[in-house]
Short mmCIF file of C-alpha atoms in Angstrom, two decimals:
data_model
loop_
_atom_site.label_atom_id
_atom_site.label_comp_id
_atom_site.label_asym_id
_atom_site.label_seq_id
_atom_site.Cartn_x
_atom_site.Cartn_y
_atom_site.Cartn_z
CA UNK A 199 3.98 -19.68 -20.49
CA UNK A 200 2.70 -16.65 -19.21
CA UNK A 201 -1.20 -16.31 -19.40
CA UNK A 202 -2.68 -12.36 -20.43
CA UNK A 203 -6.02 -11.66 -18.68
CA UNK A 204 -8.48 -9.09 -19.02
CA UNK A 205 -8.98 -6.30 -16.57
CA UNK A 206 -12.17 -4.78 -16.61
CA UNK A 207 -13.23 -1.50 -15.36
CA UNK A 208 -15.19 -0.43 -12.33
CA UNK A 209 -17.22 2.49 -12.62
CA UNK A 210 -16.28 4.78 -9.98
CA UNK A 211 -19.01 6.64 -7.88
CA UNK A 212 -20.10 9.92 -7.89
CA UNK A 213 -19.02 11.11 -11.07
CA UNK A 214 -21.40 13.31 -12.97
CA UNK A 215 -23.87 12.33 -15.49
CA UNK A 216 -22.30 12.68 -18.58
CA UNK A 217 -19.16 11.20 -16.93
CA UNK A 218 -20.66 8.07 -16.09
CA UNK A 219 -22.57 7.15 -19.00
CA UNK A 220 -19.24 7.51 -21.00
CA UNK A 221 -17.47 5.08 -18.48
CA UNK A 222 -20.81 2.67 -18.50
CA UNK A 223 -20.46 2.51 -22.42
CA UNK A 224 -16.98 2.19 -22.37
CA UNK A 225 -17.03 -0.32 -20.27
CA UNK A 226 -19.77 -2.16 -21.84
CA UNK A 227 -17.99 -1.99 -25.35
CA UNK A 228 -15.13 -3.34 -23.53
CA UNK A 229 -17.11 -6.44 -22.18
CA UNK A 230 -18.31 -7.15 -25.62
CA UNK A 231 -15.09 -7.36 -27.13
CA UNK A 232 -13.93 -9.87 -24.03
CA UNK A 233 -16.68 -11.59 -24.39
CA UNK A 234 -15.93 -11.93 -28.53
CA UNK A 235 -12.66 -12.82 -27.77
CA UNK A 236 -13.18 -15.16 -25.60
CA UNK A 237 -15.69 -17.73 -27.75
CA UNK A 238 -13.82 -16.73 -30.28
CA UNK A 239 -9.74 -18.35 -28.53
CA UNK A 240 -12.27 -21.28 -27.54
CA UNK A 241 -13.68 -21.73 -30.57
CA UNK A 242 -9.78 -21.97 -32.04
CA UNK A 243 -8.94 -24.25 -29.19
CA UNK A 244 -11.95 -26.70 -29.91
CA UNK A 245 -11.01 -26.76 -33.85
CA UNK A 246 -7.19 -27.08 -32.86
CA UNK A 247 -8.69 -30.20 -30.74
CA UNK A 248 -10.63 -31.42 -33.40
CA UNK A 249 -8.30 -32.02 -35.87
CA UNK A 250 -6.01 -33.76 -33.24
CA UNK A 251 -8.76 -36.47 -32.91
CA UNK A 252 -9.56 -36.40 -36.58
CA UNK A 253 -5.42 -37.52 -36.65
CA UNK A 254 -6.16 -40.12 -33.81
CA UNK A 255 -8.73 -41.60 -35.74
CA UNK A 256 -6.67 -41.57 -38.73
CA UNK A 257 -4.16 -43.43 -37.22
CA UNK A 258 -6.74 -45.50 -35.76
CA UNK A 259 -8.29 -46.55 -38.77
CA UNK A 260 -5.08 -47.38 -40.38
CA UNK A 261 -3.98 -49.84 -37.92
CA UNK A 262 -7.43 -51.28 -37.89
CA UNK A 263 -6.96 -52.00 -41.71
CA UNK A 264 -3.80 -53.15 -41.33
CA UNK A 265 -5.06 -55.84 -38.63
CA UNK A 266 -7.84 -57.07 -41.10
CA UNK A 267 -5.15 -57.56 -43.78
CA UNK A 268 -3.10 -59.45 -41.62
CA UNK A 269 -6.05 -61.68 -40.59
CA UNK A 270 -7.48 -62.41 -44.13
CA UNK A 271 -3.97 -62.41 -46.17
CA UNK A 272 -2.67 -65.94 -45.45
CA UNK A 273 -3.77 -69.25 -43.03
CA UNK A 274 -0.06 -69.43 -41.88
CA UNK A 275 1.39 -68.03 -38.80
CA UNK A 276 2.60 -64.17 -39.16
CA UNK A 277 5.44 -62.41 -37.53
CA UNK A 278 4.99 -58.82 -36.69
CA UNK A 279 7.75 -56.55 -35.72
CA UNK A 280 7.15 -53.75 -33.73
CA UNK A 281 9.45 -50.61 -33.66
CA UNK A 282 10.58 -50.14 -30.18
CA UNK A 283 9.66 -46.55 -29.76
CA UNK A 284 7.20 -44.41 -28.65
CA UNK A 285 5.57 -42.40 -31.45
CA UNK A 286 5.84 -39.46 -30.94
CA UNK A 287 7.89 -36.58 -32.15
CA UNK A 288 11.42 -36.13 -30.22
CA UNK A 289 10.54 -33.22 -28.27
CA UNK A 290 6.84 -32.84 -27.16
CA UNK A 291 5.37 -29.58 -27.27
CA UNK A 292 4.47 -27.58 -24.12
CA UNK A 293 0.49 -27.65 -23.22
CA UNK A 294 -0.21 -23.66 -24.12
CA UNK A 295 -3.43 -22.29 -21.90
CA UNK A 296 -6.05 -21.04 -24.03
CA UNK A 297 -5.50 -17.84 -22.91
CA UNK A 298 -2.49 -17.07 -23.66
CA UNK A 299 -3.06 -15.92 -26.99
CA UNK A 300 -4.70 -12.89 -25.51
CA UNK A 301 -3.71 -9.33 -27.86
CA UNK A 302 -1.95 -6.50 -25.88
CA UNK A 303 -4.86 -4.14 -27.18
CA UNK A 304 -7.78 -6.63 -25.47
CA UNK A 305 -6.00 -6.13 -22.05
CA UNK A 306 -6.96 -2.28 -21.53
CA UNK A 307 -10.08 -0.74 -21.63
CA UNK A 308 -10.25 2.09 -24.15
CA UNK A 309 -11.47 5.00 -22.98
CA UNK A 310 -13.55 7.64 -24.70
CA UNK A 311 -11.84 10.76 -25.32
CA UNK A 312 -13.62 14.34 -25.41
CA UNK A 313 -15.23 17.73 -23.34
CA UNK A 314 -17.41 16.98 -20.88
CA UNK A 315 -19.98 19.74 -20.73
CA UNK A 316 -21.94 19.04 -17.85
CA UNK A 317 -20.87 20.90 -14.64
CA UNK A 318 -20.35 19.41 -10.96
CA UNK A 319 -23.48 20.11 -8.78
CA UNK A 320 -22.41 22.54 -6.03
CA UNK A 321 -21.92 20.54 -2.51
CA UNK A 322 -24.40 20.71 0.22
CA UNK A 323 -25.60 18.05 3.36
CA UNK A 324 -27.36 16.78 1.11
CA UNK A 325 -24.70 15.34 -1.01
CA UNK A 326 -21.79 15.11 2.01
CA UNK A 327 -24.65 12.84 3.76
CA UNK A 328 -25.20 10.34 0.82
CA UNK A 329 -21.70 10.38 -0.11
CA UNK A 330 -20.35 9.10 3.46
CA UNK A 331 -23.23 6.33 3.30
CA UNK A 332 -20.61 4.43 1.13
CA UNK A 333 -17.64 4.54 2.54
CA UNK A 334 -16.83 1.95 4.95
CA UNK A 335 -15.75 2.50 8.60
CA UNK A 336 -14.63 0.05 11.35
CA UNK A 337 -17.62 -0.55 13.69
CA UNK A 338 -16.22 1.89 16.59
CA UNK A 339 -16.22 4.53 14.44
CA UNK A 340 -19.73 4.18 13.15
CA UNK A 341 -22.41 6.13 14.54
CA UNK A 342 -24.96 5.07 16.68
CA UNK A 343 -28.91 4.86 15.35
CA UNK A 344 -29.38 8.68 17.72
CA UNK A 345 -26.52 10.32 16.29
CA UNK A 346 -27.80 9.48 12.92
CA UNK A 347 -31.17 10.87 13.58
CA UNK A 348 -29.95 14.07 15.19
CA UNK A 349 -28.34 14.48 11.96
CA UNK A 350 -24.99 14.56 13.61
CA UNK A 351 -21.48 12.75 13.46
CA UNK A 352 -19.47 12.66 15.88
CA UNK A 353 -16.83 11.21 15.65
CA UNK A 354 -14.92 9.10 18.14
CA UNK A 355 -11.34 9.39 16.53
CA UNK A 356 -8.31 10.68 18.94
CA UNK A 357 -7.79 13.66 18.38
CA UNK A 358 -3.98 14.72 18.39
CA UNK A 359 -2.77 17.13 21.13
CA UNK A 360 -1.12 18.77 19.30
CA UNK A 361 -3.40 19.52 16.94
CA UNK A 362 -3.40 23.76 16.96
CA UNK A 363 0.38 23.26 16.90
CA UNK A 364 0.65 21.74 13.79
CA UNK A 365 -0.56 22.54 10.65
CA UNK A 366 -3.18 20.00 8.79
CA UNK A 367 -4.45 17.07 10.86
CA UNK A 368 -2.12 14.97 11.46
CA UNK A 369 -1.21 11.19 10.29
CA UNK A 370 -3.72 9.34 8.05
CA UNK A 371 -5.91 7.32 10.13
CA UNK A 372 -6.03 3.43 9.13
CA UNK A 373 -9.68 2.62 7.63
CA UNK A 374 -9.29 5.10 4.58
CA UNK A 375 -10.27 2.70 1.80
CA UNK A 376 -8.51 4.58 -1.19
CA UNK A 377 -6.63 8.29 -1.43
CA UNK A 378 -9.48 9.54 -2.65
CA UNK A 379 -11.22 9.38 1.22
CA UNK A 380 -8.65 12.62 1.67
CA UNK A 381 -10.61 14.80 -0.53
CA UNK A 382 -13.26 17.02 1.13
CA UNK A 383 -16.26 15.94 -1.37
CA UNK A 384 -16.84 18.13 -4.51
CA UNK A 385 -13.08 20.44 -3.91
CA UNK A 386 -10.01 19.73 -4.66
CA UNK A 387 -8.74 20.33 -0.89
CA UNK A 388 -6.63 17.70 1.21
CA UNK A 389 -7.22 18.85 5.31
CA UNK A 390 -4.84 16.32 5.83
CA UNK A 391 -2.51 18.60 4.83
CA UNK A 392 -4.03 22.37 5.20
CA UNK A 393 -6.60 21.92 8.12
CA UNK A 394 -8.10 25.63 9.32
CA UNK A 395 -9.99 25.79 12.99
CA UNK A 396 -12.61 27.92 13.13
#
């Protein structure tokens, strides 16, 4: 039996104010109703499991009863037959995880729909400085502790020969984390595929 999980949301980064308290609420409303559900299909499970034993002690009791009337009923020997079967229903019913009684609508966040007023800050060092402090780079590419502090980057990737020849920069290099490393920060451009040399 197929068990439903939960997928809950990351916040993504540099989004703007108004942008990420929406997807910090929705996200929290979202944990709260996991977190309901939850204690709530163990709370079913543990009642479901309760009565089972309340049966097993049911059955437990009347065999017990049975054994005392046996004992006390007569001083002469007693034959007891026993049915040679296990009991049990016929066909057993399949162990179902607790979680697979998960709704459809639990499975997905639900986000929060209207206008965002708020306006993108425009892009300066600043910004293109913090913003690369998060993205993660093999260690060859990373600059050293002097080309940090001369405020510079340089980077150490090939460059292609061919690279006035051909529009855009080429092939997409290997560490890029996610497709949104191919946006410049703040635009909508892609240089990988309209790169302009100054």
């Amino acid at each position: 039996m197929p068990v439903k999980t939960y997928d809950m949301p990351l916040i993504s980064s540099g989004l703007r104010q108004e942008e990420f308290i929406r997807q910090m609420v929705d996200s929290l409303e979202y944990l709260e109703a996991v977190s309901s559900d939850i204690f709530n299909l163990i709370s079913i499970s543990v009642s479901e499991q309760k009565d089972k034993l309340i049966d097993i002690n049911n059955r437990i009791n009347t065999a017990e009863a049975k054994v005392e009337k046996l004992k006390t009923s007569s001083s002469r020997g007693t034959v007891v037959y026993s049915v040679p079967k296990y009991p049990a229903p016929p066909v057993l019913e399949d162990q179902r995880p607790i979680f697979s009684k998960v709704e459809d609508g639990i499975c997905k966040v639900r986000r929060s729909k209207g206008e965002i007023v708020s306006k993108l800050e425009p892009a300066n060092d600043h910004h293109i400085k913090e913003s690369t402090a998060y993205y993660i780079l093999p260690a060859d590419v990373w600059p050293s502790e002097s080309e940090l502090m001369e405020g510079g980057f340089k980077h150490k990737f090939k460059k292609n020969k061919n690279l006035e020849d051909n529009e855009g920069l080429g092939s997409l290099p290997r560490y890029l984390p996610s497709v949104s490393s191919l946006m410049l920060f703040n635009t909508s451009e892609n240089p990988y595929l309209n790169y302009i040399i100054m």
